[in-house]
PDB file of C-alpha atoms in Angstrom:
ATOM      1  CA  UNK A   1       7.392  14.265 -10.430  1.00 87.00           C
ATOM      2  CA  UNK A   2       9.617  11.520  -8.416  1.00 86.00           C
ATOM      3  CA  UNK A   3       6.415  10.269  -6.569  1.00 86.00           C
ATOM      4  CA  UNK A   4       4.914   9.722  -9.579  1.00 88.00           C
ATOM      5  CA  UNK A   5       7.863   8.038 -11.160  1.00 89.00           C
ATOM      6  CA  UNK A   6       7.815   5.558  -7.951  1.00 87.00           C
ATOM      7  CA  UNK A   7       3.787   5.218  -8.502  1.00 88.00           C
ATOM      8  CA  UNK A   8       4.740   4.142 -12.118  1.00 90.00           C
ATOM      9  CA  UNK A   9       7.284   1.631 -11.227  1.00 89.00           C
ATOM     10  CA  UNK A  10       5.255   0.074  -8.312  1.00 88.00           C
ATOM     11  CA  UNK A  11       2.429  -0.298 -10.864  1.00 89.00           C
ATOM     12  CA  UNK A  12       4.570  -2.020 -13.269  1.00 90.00           C
ATOM     13  CA  UNK A  13       6.078  -4.241 -10.581  1.00 89.00           C
ATOM     14  CA  UNK A  14       2.910  -5.214  -9.330  1.00 89.00           C
ATOM     15  CA  UNK A  15       1.432  -6.198 -12.614  1.00 90.00           C
ATOM     16  CA  UNK A  16       4.283  -8.026 -13.461  1.00 90.00           C
ATOM     17  CA  UNK A  17       3.847  -9.687 -10.166  1.00 89.00           C
ATOM     18  CA  UNK A  18       0.156 -10.302 -10.798  1.00 89.00           C
ATOM     19  CA  UNK A  19       1.027 -11.992 -14.189  1.00 90.00           C
ATOM     20  CA  UNK A  20       3.502 -14.285 -12.735  1.00 91.00           C
ATOM     21  CA  UNK A  21       1.597 -15.261 -10.037  1.00 90.00           C
ATOM     22  CA  UNK A  22      -1.357 -16.133 -12.016  1.00 91.00           C
ATOM     23  CA  UNK A  23       0.858 -18.397 -14.228  1.00 91.00           C
ATOM     24  CA  UNK A  24       2.195 -20.122 -11.289  1.00 91.00           C
ATOM     25  CA  UNK A  25      -1.559 -20.813 -10.457  1.00 91.00           C
ATOM     26  CA  UNK A  26      -2.624 -22.068 -13.853  1.00 92.00           C
ATOM     27  CA  UNK A  27       0.523 -24.393 -13.558  1.00 91.00           C
ATOM     28  CA  UNK A  28      -0.101 -25.529 -10.274  1.00 90.00           C
ATOM     29  CA  UNK A  29      -3.845 -26.270 -11.312  1.00 91.00           C
ATOM     30  CA  UNK A  30      -2.557 -28.181 -14.422  1.00 91.00           C
ATOM     31  CA  UNK A  31      -0.275 -30.268 -12.217  1.00 90.00           C
ATOM     32  CA  UNK A  32      -2.706 -31.085  -9.893  1.00 89.00           C
ATOM     33  CA  UNK A  33      -5.177 -32.230 -12.797  1.00 90.00           C
ATOM     34  CA  UNK A  34      -2.690 -34.210 -14.386  1.00 86.00           C
ATOM     35  CA  UNK A  35      -1.542 -35.775 -10.721  1.00 85.00           C
ATOM     36  CA  UNK A  36      -5.489 -36.565 -10.162  1.00 84.00           C
ATOM     37  CA  UNK A  37      -5.664 -38.265 -13.746  1.00 81.00           C
ATOM     38  CA  UNK A  38      -2.605 -40.576 -12.967  1.00 74.00           C
ATOM     39  CA  UNK A  39      -4.248 -41.469  -9.798  1.00 75.00           C
ATOM     40  CA  UNK A  40      -7.407 -42.106 -10.886  1.00 72.00           C
ATOM     41  CA  UNK A  41      -5.907 -44.528 -13.744  1.00 70.00           C
ATOM     42  CA  UNK A  42      -3.814 -46.690 -10.783  1.00 58.00           C
ATOM     43  CA  UNK A  43      -0.656 -46.563 -13.247  1.00 61.00           C
ATOM     44  CA  UNK A  44       2.153 -44.886 -11.614  1.00 60.00           C
ATOM     45  CA  UNK A  45       3.886 -42.079 -13.273  1.00 60.00           C
ATOM     46  CA  UNK A  46       6.903 -42.976 -15.620  1.00 74.00           C
ATOM     47  CA  UNK A  47      10.057 -42.306 -13.684  1.00 77.00           C
ATOM     48  CA  UNK A  48      10.901 -39.422 -16.171  1.00 77.00           C
ATOM     49  CA  UNK A  49       7.781 -37.693 -15.558  1.00 76.00           C
ATOM     50  CA  UNK A  50       7.746 -38.057 -11.845  1.00 76.00           C
ATOM     51  CA  UNK A  51      11.266 -36.730 -11.878  1.00 79.00           C
ATOM     52  CA  UNK A  52      10.042 -33.945 -14.344  1.00 78.00           C
ATOM     53  CA  UNK A  53       6.972 -33.232 -12.128  1.00 78.00           C
ATOM     54  CA  UNK A  54       9.056 -32.927  -8.963  1.00 80.00           C
ATOM     55  CA  UNK A  55      11.706 -30.705 -10.874  1.00 80.00           C
ATOM     56  CA  UNK A  56       8.715 -28.558 -11.993  1.00 80.00           C
ATOM     57  CA  UNK A  57       7.377 -28.469  -8.461  1.00 79.00           C
ATOM     58  CA  UNK A  58      10.687 -27.352  -7.073  1.00 78.00           C
ATOM     59  CA  UNK A  59      10.914 -24.431  -9.671  1.00 80.00           C
ATOM     60  CA  UNK A  60       7.346 -23.518  -8.660  1.00 80.00           C
ATOM     61  CA  UNK A  61       7.986 -23.443  -5.102  1.00 79.00           C
ATOM     62  CA  UNK A  62      11.398 -21.383  -5.698  1.00 79.00           C
ATOM     63  CA  UNK A  63       9.158 -18.831  -8.063  1.00 81.00           C
ATOM     64  CA  UNK A  64       6.601 -18.469  -5.377  1.00 81.00           C
ATOM     65  CA  UNK A  65       9.461 -17.691  -2.709  1.00 82.00           C
ATOM     66  CA  UNK A  66      10.657 -14.694  -5.112  1.00 81.00           C
ATOM     67  CA  UNK A  67       7.275 -13.544  -5.676  1.00 83.00           C
ATOM     68  CA  UNK A  68       6.604 -13.529  -2.057  1.00 83.00           C
ATOM     69  CA  UNK A  69      10.078 -11.368  -1.870  1.00 84.00           C
ATOM     70  CA  UNK A  70       8.917  -8.855  -4.632  1.00 83.00           C
ATOM     71  CA  UNK A  71       5.560  -8.663  -3.021  1.00 83.00           C
ATOM     72  CA  UNK A  72       7.305  -7.426   0.063  1.00 85.00           C
ATOM     73  CA  UNK A  73       9.803  -5.174  -1.531  1.00 84.00           C
ATOM     74  CA  UNK A  74       6.660  -3.524  -3.471  1.00 84.00           C
ATOM     75  CA  UNK A  75       5.019  -3.276   0.042  1.00 83.00           C
ATOM     76  CA  UNK A  76       7.713  -1.856   1.652  1.00 85.00           C
ATOM     77  CA  UNK A  77       8.283   0.903  -1.124  1.00 83.00           C
ATOM     78  CA  UNK A  78       4.696   1.596  -1.108  1.00 78.00           C
ATOM     79  CA  UNK A  79       4.762   2.128   2.571  1.00 82.00           C
ATOM     80  CA  UNK A  80       7.524   4.790   2.000  1.00 82.00           C
ATOM     81  CA  UNK A  81      10.168   2.415   3.730  1.00 88.00           C
ATOM     82  CA  UNK A  82      13.190   1.112   2.527  1.00 86.00           C
ATOM     83  CA  UNK A  83      13.376  -2.219   1.052  1.00 82.00           C
ATOM     84  CA  UNK A  84      15.145  -5.189   2.726  1.00 82.00           C
ATOM     85  CA  UNK A  85      18.317  -5.608   0.871  1.00 80.00           C
ATOM     86  CA  UNK A  86      18.682  -9.387   1.115  1.00 82.00           C
ATOM     87  CA  UNK A  87      15.115  -9.320  -0.581  1.00 77.00           C
ATOM     88  CA  UNK A  88      16.062  -6.783  -2.889  1.00 74.00           C
ATOM     89  CA  UNK A  89      19.276  -8.836  -3.983  1.00 77.00           C
ATOM     90  CA  UNK A  90      17.584 -11.948  -4.054  1.00 74.00           C
ATOM     91  CA  UNK A  91      19.706 -13.465  -1.317  1.00 77.00           C
ATOM     92  CA  UNK A  92      17.837 -16.168   0.300  1.00 65.00           C
ATOM     93  CA  UNK A  93      19.144 -17.658   3.820  1.00 57.00           C
ATOM     94  CA  UNK A  94      17.240 -20.820   3.752  1.00 50.00           C
ATOM     95  CA  UNK A  95      17.024 -23.075   0.587  1.00 52.00           C
ATOM     96  CA  UNK A  96      14.076 -25.466   0.409  1.00 50.00           C
ATOM     97  CA  UNK A  97      14.529 -28.378   2.497  1.00 50.00           C
ATOM     98  CA  UNK A  98      14.902 -31.893   0.815  1.00 46.00           C
ATOM     99  CA  UNK A  99      11.963 -33.395   2.752  1.00 51.00           C
ATOM    100  CA  UNK A 100       9.613 -30.491   1.560  1.00 54.00           C
ATOM    101  CA  UNK A 101      10.798 -31.294  -2.234  1.00 52.00           C
ATOM    102  CA  UNK A 102       9.516 -34.755  -1.590  1.00 54.00           C
ATOM    103  CA  UNK A 103       5.948 -33.556  -0.189  1.00 63.00           C
ATOM    104  CA  UNK A 104       5.514 -31.531  -3.340  1.00 59.00           C
ATOM    105  CA  UNK A 105       4.318 -34.624  -5.068  1.00 61.00           C
ATOM    106  CA  UNK A 106       1.514 -35.618  -2.274  1.00 72.00           C
ATOM    107  CA  UNK A 107      -1.615 -34.101  -2.244  1.00 75.00           C
ATOM    108  CA  UNK A 108      -1.387 -32.514   1.193  1.00 80.00           C
ATOM    109  CA  UNK A 109       2.041 -30.924  -0.254  1.00 76.00           C
ATOM    110  CA  UNK A 110       0.035 -29.530  -3.221  1.00 75.00           C
ATOM    111  CA  UNK A 111      -2.688 -28.346  -1.187  1.00 80.00           C
ATOM    112  CA  UNK A 112      -0.214 -26.378   1.162  1.00 82.00           C
ATOM    113  CA  UNK A 113       1.395 -25.000  -2.046  1.00 78.00           C
ATOM    114  CA  UNK A 114      -2.072 -24.013  -3.395  1.00 80.00           C
ATOM    115  CA  UNK A 115      -2.938 -22.293  -0.150  1.00 86.00           C
ATOM    116  CA  UNK A 116       0.134 -20.176  -0.309  1.00 82.00           C
ATOM    117  CA  UNK A 117      -0.050 -19.661  -3.946  1.00 80.00           C
ATOM    118  CA  UNK A 118      -3.711 -18.263  -3.126  1.00 84.00           C
ATOM    119  CA  UNK A 119      -2.613 -15.923  -0.223  1.00 85.00           C
ATOM    120  CA  UNK A 120       0.103 -14.317  -2.254  1.00 80.00           C
ATOM    121  CA  UNK A 121      -2.531 -13.705  -5.007  1.00 81.00           C
ATOM    122  CA  UNK A 122      -4.973 -12.063  -2.691  1.00 84.00           C
ATOM    123  CA  UNK A 123      -1.941  -9.803  -0.880  1.00 82.00           C
ATOM    124  CA  UNK A 124      -1.139  -8.802  -4.392  1.00 79.00           C
ATOM    125  CA  UNK A 125      -4.641  -7.858  -5.144  1.00 82.00           C
ATOM    126  CA  UNK A 126      -4.745  -5.739  -1.717  1.00 83.00           C
ATOM    127  CA  UNK A 127      -1.682  -4.089  -2.699  1.00 79.00           C
ATOM    128  CA  UNK A 128      -3.025  -3.257  -6.128  1.00 79.00           C
ATOM    129  CA  UNK A 129      -5.948  -1.636  -4.202  1.00 84.00           C
ATOM    130  CA  UNK A 130      -3.707   0.424  -1.795  1.00 81.00           C
ATOM    131  CA  UNK A 131      -1.307   1.672  -4.709  1.00 79.00           C
ATOM    132  CA  UNK A 132      -4.622   2.592  -6.405  1.00 80.00           C
ATOM    133  CA  UNK A 133      -5.966   4.466  -3.715  1.00 83.00           C
ATOM    134  CA  UNK A 134      -3.032   6.189  -3.271  1.00 80.00           C
ATOM    135  CA  UNK A 135      -2.565   7.211  -7.031  1.00 80.00           C
ATOM    136  CA  UNK A 136      -6.023   8.566  -6.873  1.00 84.00           C
ATOM    137  CA  UNK A 137      -5.646  10.321  -3.803  1.00 83.00           C
ATOM    138  CA  UNK A 138      -2.238  11.947  -4.956  1.00 80.00           C
ATOM    139  CA  UNK A 139      -3.925  12.861  -8.473  1.00 82.00           C
ATOM    140  CA  UNK A 140      -6.845  14.519  -6.354  1.00 83.00           C
ATOM    141  CA  UNK A 141      -4.180  16.475  -4.508  1.00 82.00           C
ATOM    142  CA  UNK A 142      -2.316  17.565  -7.497  1.00 79.00           C
ATOM    143  CA  UNK A 143      -5.624  18.792  -9.173  1.00 77.00           C
ATOM    144  CA  UNK A 144      -6.197  20.859  -6.194  1.00 66.00           C
ATOM    145  CA  UNK A 145      -2.956  22.392  -6.175  1.00 60.00           C
ATOM    146  CA  UNK A 146      -3.204  23.133  -9.829  1.00 57.00           C
TER     147      UNK A 146
END
């Protein structure tokens, strides 16, 4: 019963993580497209728009870091390990450096973040597969014992 409960919690966490990850990917792609359009027209972004875009990128970077933490926690629990308490409590030892925030508006900075988001998406899919396989095995074991 505890295992089933834990599996349900893991599935819910993975589903939530996947939804948030997809939203981040969509926001990132939207911002990249807007940035490309602004560069094509060769008009500099208005100061307010640039500031808001930079703030949004900072928030997306923070969300990515949080999603990576949640992924680590769920992976640790799926492996039967105790989760990293710092990650579980949301304690981050290092905040985003100022230089990295400035790089978020550059194409290289955006490309780097996109790679990180895609990697996290792949890891979430791998975790979902592992949890699904484990669930199927548990269901098979339960059928045999009943």
